[in-house]
XYZ file of C-alpha atoms in Angstrom:
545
model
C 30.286 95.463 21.655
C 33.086 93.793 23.036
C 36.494 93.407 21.932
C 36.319 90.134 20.319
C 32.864 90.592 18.687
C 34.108 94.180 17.139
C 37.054 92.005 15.627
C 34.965 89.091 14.368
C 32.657 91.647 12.721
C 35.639 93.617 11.126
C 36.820 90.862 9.875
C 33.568 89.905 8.445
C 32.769 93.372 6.694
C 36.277 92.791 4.919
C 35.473 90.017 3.500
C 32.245 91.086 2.215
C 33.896 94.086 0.604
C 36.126 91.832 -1.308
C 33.565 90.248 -2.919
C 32.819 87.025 -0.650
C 29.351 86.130 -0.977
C 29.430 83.956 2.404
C 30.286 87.078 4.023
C 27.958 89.013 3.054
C 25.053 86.493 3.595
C 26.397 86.324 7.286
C 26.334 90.248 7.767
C 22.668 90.265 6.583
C 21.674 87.411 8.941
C 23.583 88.729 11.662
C 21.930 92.411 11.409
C 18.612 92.084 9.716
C 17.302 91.243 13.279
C 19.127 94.717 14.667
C 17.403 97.011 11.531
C 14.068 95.278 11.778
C 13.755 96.309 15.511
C 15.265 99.530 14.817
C 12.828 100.344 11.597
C 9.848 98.576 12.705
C 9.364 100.106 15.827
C 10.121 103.695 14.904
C 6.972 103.073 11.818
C 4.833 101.136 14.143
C 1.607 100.467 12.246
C 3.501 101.179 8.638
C 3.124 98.434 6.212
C 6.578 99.718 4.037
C 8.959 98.413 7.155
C 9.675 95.425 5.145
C 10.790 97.746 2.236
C 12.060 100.181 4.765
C 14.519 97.071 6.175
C 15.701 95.835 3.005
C 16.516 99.853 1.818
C 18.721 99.995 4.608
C 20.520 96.841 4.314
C 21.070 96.735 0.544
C 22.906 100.821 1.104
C 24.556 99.024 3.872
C 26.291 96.492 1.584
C 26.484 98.702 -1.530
C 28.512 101.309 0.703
C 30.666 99.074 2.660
C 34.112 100.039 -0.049
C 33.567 103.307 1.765
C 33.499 102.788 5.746
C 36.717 103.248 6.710
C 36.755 101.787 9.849
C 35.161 98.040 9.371
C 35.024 97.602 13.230
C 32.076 100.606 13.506
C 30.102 98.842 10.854
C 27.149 98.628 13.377
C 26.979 101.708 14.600
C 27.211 103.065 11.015
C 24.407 100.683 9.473
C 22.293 102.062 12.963
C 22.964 105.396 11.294
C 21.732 103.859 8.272
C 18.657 103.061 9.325
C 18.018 105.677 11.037
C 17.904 108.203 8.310
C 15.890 105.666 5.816
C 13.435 105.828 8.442
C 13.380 109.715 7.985
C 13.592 110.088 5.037
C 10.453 107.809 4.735
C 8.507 109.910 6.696
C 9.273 113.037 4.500
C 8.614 110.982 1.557
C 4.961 110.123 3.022
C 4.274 113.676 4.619
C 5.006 115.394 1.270
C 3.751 112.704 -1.241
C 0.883 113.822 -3.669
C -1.283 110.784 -2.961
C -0.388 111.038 0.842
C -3.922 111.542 1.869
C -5.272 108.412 -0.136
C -2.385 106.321 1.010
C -2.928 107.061 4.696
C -5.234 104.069 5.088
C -2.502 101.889 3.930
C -0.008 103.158 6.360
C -1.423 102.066 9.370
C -2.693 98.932 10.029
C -3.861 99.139 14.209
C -3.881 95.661 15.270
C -1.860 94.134 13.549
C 1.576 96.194 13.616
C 4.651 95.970 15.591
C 3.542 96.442 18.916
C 1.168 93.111 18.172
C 4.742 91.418 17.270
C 6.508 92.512 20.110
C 3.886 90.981 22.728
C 3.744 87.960 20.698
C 6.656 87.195 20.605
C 8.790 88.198 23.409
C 5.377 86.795 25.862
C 5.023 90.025 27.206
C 2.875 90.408 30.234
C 2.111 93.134 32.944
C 3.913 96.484 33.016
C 5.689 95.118 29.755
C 3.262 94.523 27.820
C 1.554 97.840 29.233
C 5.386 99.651 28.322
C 4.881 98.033 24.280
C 0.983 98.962 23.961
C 2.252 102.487 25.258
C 4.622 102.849 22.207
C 1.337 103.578 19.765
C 0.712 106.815 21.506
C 3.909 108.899 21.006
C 5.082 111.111 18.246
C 7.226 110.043 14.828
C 10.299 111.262 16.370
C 10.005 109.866 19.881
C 9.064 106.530 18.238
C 12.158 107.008 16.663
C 14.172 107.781 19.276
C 13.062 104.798 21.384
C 13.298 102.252 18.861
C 17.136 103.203 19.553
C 16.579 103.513 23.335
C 14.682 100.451 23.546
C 17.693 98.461 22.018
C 20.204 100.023 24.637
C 17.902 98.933 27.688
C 18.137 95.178 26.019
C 22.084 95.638 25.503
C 22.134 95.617 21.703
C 22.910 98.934 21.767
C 25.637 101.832 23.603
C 24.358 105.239 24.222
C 27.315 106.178 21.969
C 25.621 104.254 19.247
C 22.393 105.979 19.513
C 23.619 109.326 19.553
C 25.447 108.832 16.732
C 22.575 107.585 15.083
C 20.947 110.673 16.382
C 23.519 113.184 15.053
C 23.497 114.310 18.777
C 25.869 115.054 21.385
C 25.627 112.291 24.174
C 24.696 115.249 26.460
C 21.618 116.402 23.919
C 20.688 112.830 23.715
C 20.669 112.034 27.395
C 18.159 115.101 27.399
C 15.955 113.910 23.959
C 15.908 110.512 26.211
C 14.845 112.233 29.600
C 11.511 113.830 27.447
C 11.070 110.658 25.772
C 10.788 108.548 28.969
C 8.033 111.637 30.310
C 5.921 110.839 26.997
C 6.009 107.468 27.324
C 5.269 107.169 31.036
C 2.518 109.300 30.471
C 1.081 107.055 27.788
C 1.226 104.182 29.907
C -1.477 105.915 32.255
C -3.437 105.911 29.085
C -3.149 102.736 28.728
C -4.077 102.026 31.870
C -6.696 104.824 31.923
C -8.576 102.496 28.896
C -8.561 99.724 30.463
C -9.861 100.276 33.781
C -12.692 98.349 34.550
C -15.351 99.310 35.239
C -14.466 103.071 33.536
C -14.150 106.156 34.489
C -17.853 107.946 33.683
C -15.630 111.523 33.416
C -12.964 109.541 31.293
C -15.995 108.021 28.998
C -17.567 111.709 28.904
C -13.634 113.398 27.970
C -13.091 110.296 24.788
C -16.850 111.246 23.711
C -15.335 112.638 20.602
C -12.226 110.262 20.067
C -11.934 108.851 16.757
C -10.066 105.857 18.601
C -7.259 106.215 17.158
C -4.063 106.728 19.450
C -2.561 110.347 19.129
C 0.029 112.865 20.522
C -2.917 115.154 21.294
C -5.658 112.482 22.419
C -2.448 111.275 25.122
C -2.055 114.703 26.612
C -5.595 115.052 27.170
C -6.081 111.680 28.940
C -3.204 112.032 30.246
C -4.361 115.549 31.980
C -7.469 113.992 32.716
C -5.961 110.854 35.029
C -3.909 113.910 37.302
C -6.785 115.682 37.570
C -9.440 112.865 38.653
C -9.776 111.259 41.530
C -10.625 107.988 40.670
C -8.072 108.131 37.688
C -5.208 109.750 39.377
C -3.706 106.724 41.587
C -3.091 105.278 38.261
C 0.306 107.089 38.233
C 1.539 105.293 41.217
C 3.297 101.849 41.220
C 4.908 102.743 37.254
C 8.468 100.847 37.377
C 10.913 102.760 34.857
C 10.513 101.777 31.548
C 14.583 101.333 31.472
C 14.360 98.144 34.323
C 11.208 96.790 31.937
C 13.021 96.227 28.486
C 16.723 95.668 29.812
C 17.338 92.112 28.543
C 14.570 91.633 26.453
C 15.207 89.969 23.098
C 14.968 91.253 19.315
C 11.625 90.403 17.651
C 12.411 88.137 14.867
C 12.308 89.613 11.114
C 10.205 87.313 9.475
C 12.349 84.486 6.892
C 10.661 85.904 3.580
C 12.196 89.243 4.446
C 15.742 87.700 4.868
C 15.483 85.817 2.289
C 14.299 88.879 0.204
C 17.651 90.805 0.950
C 19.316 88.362 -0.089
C 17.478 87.974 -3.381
C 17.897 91.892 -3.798
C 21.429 91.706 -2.804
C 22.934 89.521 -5.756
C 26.728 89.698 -6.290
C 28.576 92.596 -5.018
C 31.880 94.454 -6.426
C 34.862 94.248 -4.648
C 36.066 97.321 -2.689
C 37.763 98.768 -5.522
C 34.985 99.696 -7.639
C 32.415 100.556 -4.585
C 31.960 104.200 -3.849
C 31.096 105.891 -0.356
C 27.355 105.674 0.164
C 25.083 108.847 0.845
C 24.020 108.339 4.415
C 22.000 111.253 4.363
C 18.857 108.689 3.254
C 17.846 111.745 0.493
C 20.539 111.947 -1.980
C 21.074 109.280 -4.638
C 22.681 106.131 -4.043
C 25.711 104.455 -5.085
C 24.775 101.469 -6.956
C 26.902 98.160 -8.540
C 24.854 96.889 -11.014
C 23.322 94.550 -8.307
C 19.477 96.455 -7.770
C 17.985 95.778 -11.083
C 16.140 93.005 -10.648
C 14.262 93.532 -7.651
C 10.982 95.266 -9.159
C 10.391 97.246 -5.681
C 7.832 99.702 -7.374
C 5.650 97.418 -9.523
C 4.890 94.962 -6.556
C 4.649 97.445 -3.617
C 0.870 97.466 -3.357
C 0.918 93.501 -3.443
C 3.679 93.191 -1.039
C 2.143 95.958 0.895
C -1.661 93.647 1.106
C 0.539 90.255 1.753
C 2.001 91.994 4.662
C -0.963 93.778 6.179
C -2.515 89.737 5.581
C 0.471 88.087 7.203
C 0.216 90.513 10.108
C -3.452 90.466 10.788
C -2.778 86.629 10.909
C -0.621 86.859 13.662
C -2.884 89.273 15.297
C -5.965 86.989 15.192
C -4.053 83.977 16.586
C -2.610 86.230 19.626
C -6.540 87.131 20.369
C -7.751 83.552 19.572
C -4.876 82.644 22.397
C -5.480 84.982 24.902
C -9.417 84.037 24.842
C -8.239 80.049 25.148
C -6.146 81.185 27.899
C -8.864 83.080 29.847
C -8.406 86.530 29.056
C -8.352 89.208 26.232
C -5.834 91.462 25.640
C -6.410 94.929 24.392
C -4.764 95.542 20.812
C -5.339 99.030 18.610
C -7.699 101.430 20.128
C -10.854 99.537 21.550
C -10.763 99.324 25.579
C -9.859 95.974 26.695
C -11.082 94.117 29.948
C -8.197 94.903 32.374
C -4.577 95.270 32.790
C -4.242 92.075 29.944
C -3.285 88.165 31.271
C -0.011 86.522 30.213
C 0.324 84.073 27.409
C 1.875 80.865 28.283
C 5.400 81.027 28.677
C 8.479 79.680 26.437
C 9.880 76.717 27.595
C 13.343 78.272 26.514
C 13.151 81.377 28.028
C 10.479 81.849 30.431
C 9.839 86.019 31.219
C 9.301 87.279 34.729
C 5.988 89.605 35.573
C 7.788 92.123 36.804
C 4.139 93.508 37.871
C 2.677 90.876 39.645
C 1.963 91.486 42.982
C 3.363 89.575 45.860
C 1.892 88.837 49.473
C 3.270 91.645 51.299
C 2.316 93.994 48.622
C -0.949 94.076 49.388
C -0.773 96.763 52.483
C 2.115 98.811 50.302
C -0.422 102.243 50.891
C 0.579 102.528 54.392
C 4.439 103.579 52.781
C 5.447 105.829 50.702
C 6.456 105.252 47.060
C 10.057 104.129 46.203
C 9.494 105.277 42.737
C 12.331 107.728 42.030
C 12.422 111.374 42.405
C 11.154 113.090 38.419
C 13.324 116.364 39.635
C 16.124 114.203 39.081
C 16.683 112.490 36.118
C 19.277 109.673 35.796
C 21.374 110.071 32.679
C 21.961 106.504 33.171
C 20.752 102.933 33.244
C 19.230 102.104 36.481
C 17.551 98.955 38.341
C 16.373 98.948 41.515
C 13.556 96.361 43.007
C 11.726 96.758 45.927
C 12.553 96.259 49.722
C 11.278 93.037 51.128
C 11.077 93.352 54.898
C 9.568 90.304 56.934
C 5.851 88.964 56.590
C 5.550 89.798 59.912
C 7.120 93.244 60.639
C 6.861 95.708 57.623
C 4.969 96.147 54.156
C 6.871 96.445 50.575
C 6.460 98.455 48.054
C 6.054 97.194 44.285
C 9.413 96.402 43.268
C 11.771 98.694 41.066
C 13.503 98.656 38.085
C 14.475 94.928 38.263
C 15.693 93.527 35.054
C 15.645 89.701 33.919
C 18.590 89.381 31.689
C 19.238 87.184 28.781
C 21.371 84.187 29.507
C 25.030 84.443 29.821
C 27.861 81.815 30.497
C 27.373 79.945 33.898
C 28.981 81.286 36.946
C 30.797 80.307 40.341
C 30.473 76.162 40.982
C 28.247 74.903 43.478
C 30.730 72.865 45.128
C 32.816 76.076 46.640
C 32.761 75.855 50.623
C 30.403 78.303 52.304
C 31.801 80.962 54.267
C 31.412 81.712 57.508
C 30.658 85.554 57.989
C 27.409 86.741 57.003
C 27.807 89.074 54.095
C 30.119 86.340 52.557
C 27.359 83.677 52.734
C 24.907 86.141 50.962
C 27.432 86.966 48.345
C 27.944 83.120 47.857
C 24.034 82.215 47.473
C 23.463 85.170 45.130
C 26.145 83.439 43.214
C 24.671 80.013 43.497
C 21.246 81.185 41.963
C 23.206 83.020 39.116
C 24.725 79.916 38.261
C 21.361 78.000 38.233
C 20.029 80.960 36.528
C 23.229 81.072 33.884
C 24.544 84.099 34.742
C 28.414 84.860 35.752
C 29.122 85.335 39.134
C 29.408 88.997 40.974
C 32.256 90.156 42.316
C 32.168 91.353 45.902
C 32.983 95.342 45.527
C 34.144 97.579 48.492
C 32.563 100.679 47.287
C 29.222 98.764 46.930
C 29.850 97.186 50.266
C 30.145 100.613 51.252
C 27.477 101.925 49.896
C 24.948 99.244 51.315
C 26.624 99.134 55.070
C 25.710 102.874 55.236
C 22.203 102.091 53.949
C 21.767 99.117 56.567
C 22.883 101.598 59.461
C 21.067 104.653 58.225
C 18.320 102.298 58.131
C 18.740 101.260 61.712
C 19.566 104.565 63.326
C 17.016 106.486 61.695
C 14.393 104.164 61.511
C 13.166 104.605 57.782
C 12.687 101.198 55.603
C 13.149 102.992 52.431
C 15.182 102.718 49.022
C 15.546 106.762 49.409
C 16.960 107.677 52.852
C 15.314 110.715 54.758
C 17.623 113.468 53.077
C 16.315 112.589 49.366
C 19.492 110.993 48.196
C 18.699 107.528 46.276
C 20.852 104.252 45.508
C 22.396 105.847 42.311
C 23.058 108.726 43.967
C 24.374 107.347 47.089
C 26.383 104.241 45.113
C 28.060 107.628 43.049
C 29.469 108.927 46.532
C 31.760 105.894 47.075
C 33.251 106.714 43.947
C 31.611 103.471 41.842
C 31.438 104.890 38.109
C 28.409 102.943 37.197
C 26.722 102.061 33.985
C 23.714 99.926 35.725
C 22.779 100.147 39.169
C 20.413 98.167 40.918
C 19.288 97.479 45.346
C 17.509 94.836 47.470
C 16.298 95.886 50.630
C 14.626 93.944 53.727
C 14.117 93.792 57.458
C 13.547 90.824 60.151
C 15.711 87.863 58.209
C 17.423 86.441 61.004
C 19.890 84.613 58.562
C 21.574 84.849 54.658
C 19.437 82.105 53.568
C 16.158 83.597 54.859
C 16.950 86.954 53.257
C 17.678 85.240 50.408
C 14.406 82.821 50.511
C 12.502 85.666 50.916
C 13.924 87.980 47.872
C 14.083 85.136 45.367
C 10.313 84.738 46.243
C 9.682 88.501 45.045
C 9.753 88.846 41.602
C 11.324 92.194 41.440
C 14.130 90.835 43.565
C 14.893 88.034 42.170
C 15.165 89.974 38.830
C 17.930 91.964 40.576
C 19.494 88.898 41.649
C 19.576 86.787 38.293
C 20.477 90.405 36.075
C 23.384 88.949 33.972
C 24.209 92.652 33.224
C 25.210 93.179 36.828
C 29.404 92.302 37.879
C 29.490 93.522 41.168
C 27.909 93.500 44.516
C 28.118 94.951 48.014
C 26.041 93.220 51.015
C 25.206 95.251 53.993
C 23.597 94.112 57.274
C 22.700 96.086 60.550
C 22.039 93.801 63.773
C 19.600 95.333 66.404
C 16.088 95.296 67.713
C 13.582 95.265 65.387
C 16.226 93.858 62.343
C 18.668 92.863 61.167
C 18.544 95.220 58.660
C 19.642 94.119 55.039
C 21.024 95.979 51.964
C 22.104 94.610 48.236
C 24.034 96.784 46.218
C 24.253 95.888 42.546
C 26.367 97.258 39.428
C 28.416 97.635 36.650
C 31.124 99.400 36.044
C 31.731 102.241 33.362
């Protein structure tokens, strides 16, 4: 959260605490969106998230006369959150009518995942990434409903391990397994909707109740290393991180804000509040201002008005991918491939990230650029492919390239080109980003470093490769310059004769392009090695600590 924001939203709890009505109506709206993501994805398939969401925001505000520091109200109300959604699932696992209830718990089909795709217009490995999210267990759900936001930017690792109770070290670790999980239940996904099937697969599910499951992942999971046919279905995953950095909130639907607010009523002023239990278990501090919400009486009616509402929005994301000329797979039936985009937004069009582009085709002859499992990056990383030319090398599918969302436009057109070659790259990557809406980079010598040595270790030891021959990869090498990086991302290619072809021929990839227009990314380093069989090119992306 930056400076200003953290100020505005101090500001802004004050108020509320005081009693001002506008105030707190703006804290709702501004955070709803944040809690639904948070809640709804960690109880995918739950119909209670609505009452989960308005729990946590109606503590929130009847606990704000006891956060002492209005400027951390986010990462508190994250906290929040975090612990309703616990203490939900303890309240379901131990309930005497769980086992009745559990058919009213999960709704496959029409849940969040359904949203998320809707919404956002996921396609390719994204929407592969989302559908993935119905195989892990409670607690990794929970933990990447927090992860999730910190790819996008809505979130600081500090924030989720706070929200954790962990040590940014433990979390960093919790994160690591997380990521294994979830990679692995991509394959699954994948694995189901091969077409035609795998005959061993079809023989392994013969006693699958279709329902996705820790235990049903691991075993098709084990089956897809193990098979032949099924095991090349682990190649070609880009990290999960590069796939959801930048990617919106799903919007809470109005009734739900409108709800809170309903619930909320009039709220004491800061005197007369009392610290709130954060723990999610222990009573409540209350103002008088709960009473007339009748929760409990309507819960099975707002519980069938949801599951409704949802299977609504279900149906007209099916009815739209069959107008559209393909059918996505929702719930636990296999679907007829890898799924086909819905039409984009005109106001924010997405990116496949996995569509393949013409040089892509041969990638087999190379080997992968996915990075190294042995080594696990504690932090955010996005790296896209190499692109050498049509006519000299192949390219691997690109990596961990991130379309970002908007920010304010960048360096004017009108600036005179200059006349050395890294500077004219650096000026058309700015150029784009301006088109694009992003703020210009700022050329960096440790990145320009970093990417001259690539260019020449390129050249010398004749290797076309995002990891050089001695296993060390851009984060790793970017690190040795002494760049503290948050974000990292690198464009590679070989045979451009000039800036603008190198450039024509990344901003026709869409994994380097993504790179390119990353509004997350502030600096840049451009290297370039001269010689027979190159030039040999290298982009260097990041952000700072």
């Amino acid at each position: 959260m930056s400076t200003q924001h953290a100020a505005e939203t101090a500001a802004l709890v004050t108020a509320a605490r005081e009693g001002d009505a506008q105030a707190q109506d703006a804290l709702v709206s501004a955070y709803l969106p944040l809690v639904y993501n948070i809640v709804g994805r960690a109880l995918n398939g739950s119909v209670d998230v609505d009452d989960v969401v308005q729990e946590t925001m109606l503590r929130a505000l009847d606990g704000l006369g006891g956060l002492r520091s209005p400027e951390r109200f986010r990462s508190w109300l994250v906290a929040i959150a975090m612990n309703q959604v616990r203490a939900h699932w303890q309240a379901r696992s131990s309930a005497p009518g769980a086992v009745e209830e559990a058919g009213d718990l999960a709704d496959p089909g029409a849940d969040f995942v359904d949203l998320t795709v809707v919404q956002l217009q996921l396609s390719g490995q994204r929407q592969e990434t989302a559908r993935a999210t119905r195989w892990l267990e409670p607690d990794d759900r929970g933990l990447l409903s927090l992860w999730w936001l910190e790819c996008a930017g809505e979130l600081t690792r500090a924030e989720v391990a706070a929200a954790l109770d962990l040590s940014p070290q433990h979390t960093a670790v919790r994160v690591q397994r997380m990521k294994a999980q979830l990679e692995a239940a991509r394959v699954v996904v994948r694995a189901l909707d091969a077409r035609p099937s795998c005959e061993e697969l079809r023989a392994v599910l013969a006693s699958w109740d279709g329902i996705p499951s820790a235990l049903w992942r691991k075993r098709i999971a084990r089956h897809a290393r193990g098979c032949a046919r099924c095991s090349g279905l682990w190649s070609g995953l880009m990290p999960a991180e590069g796939l959801l950095a930048g990617l919106a909130l799903v919007a809470a639907a109005p009734a739900l804000l409108e709800g809170v607010r309903s619930a909320s009523g009039p709220m004491a002023p800061a005197g007369s509040a009392t610290r709130i239990d954060t723990s999610g278990t222990g009573p409540a501090p209350r103002t008088g201002r709960r009473a007339a919400r009748g929760r409990t009486a309507s819960r099975g009616e707002s519980r069938r008005l949801r599951r409704v509402r949802r299977r609504a929005v279900a149906g007209a994301v099916v009815a739209a991918c069959v107008v559209g000329g393909g059918l996505w797979y929702f719930g636990t039936e296999s679907g007829s491939g890898s799924g086909t985009a819905a039409a984009e937004r005109s106001d924010a069009p997405v990116v496949d990230l996995s569509a393949p582009s013409a040089a892509e085709t041969s990638r087999s002859a190379r080997p992968t650029a996915s990075p190294s499992p042995s080594k696990p990056k504690k932090k955010k990383r996005t790296t896209a492919s190499k692109t050498p030319s049509p006519a000299k090398k192949s390219t691997p599918a690109p990596r961990r390239s991130t379309p970002q969302a908007p920010a304010p436009a960048g360096t004017p057109r009108t600036q005179p080109a200059p006349s050395d070659t890294v500077g004219q790259v650096v000026a058309l990557v700015n150029r784009e980003r301006a088109t694009a809406g992003c703020g210009p980079l700022t050329a960096d010598p440790q990145l320009q470093k970093a990417a001259q040595s690539h260019s020449d270790d390129m050249a010398a030891r004749g290797f076309f490769d995002h990891t050089n021959p001695d296993g060390a990869d851009p984060g790793q090498r970017i690190t040795a310059t002494g760049y503290r990086w948050s974000t990292e991302g690198e464009n590679i290619a070989q045979g451009q004769q000039t800036a603008q072809d190198v450039m024509n021929s990344w901003m026709n990839s869409p994994g380097h392009r993504a790179n390119i227009l990353n509004c997350s990314f502030k600096d840049i380093g451009v290297g370039v090695h001269k010689g027979t069989g190159g030039p040999w090119w290298t982009q260097d992306f990041g952000a700072r600590l």
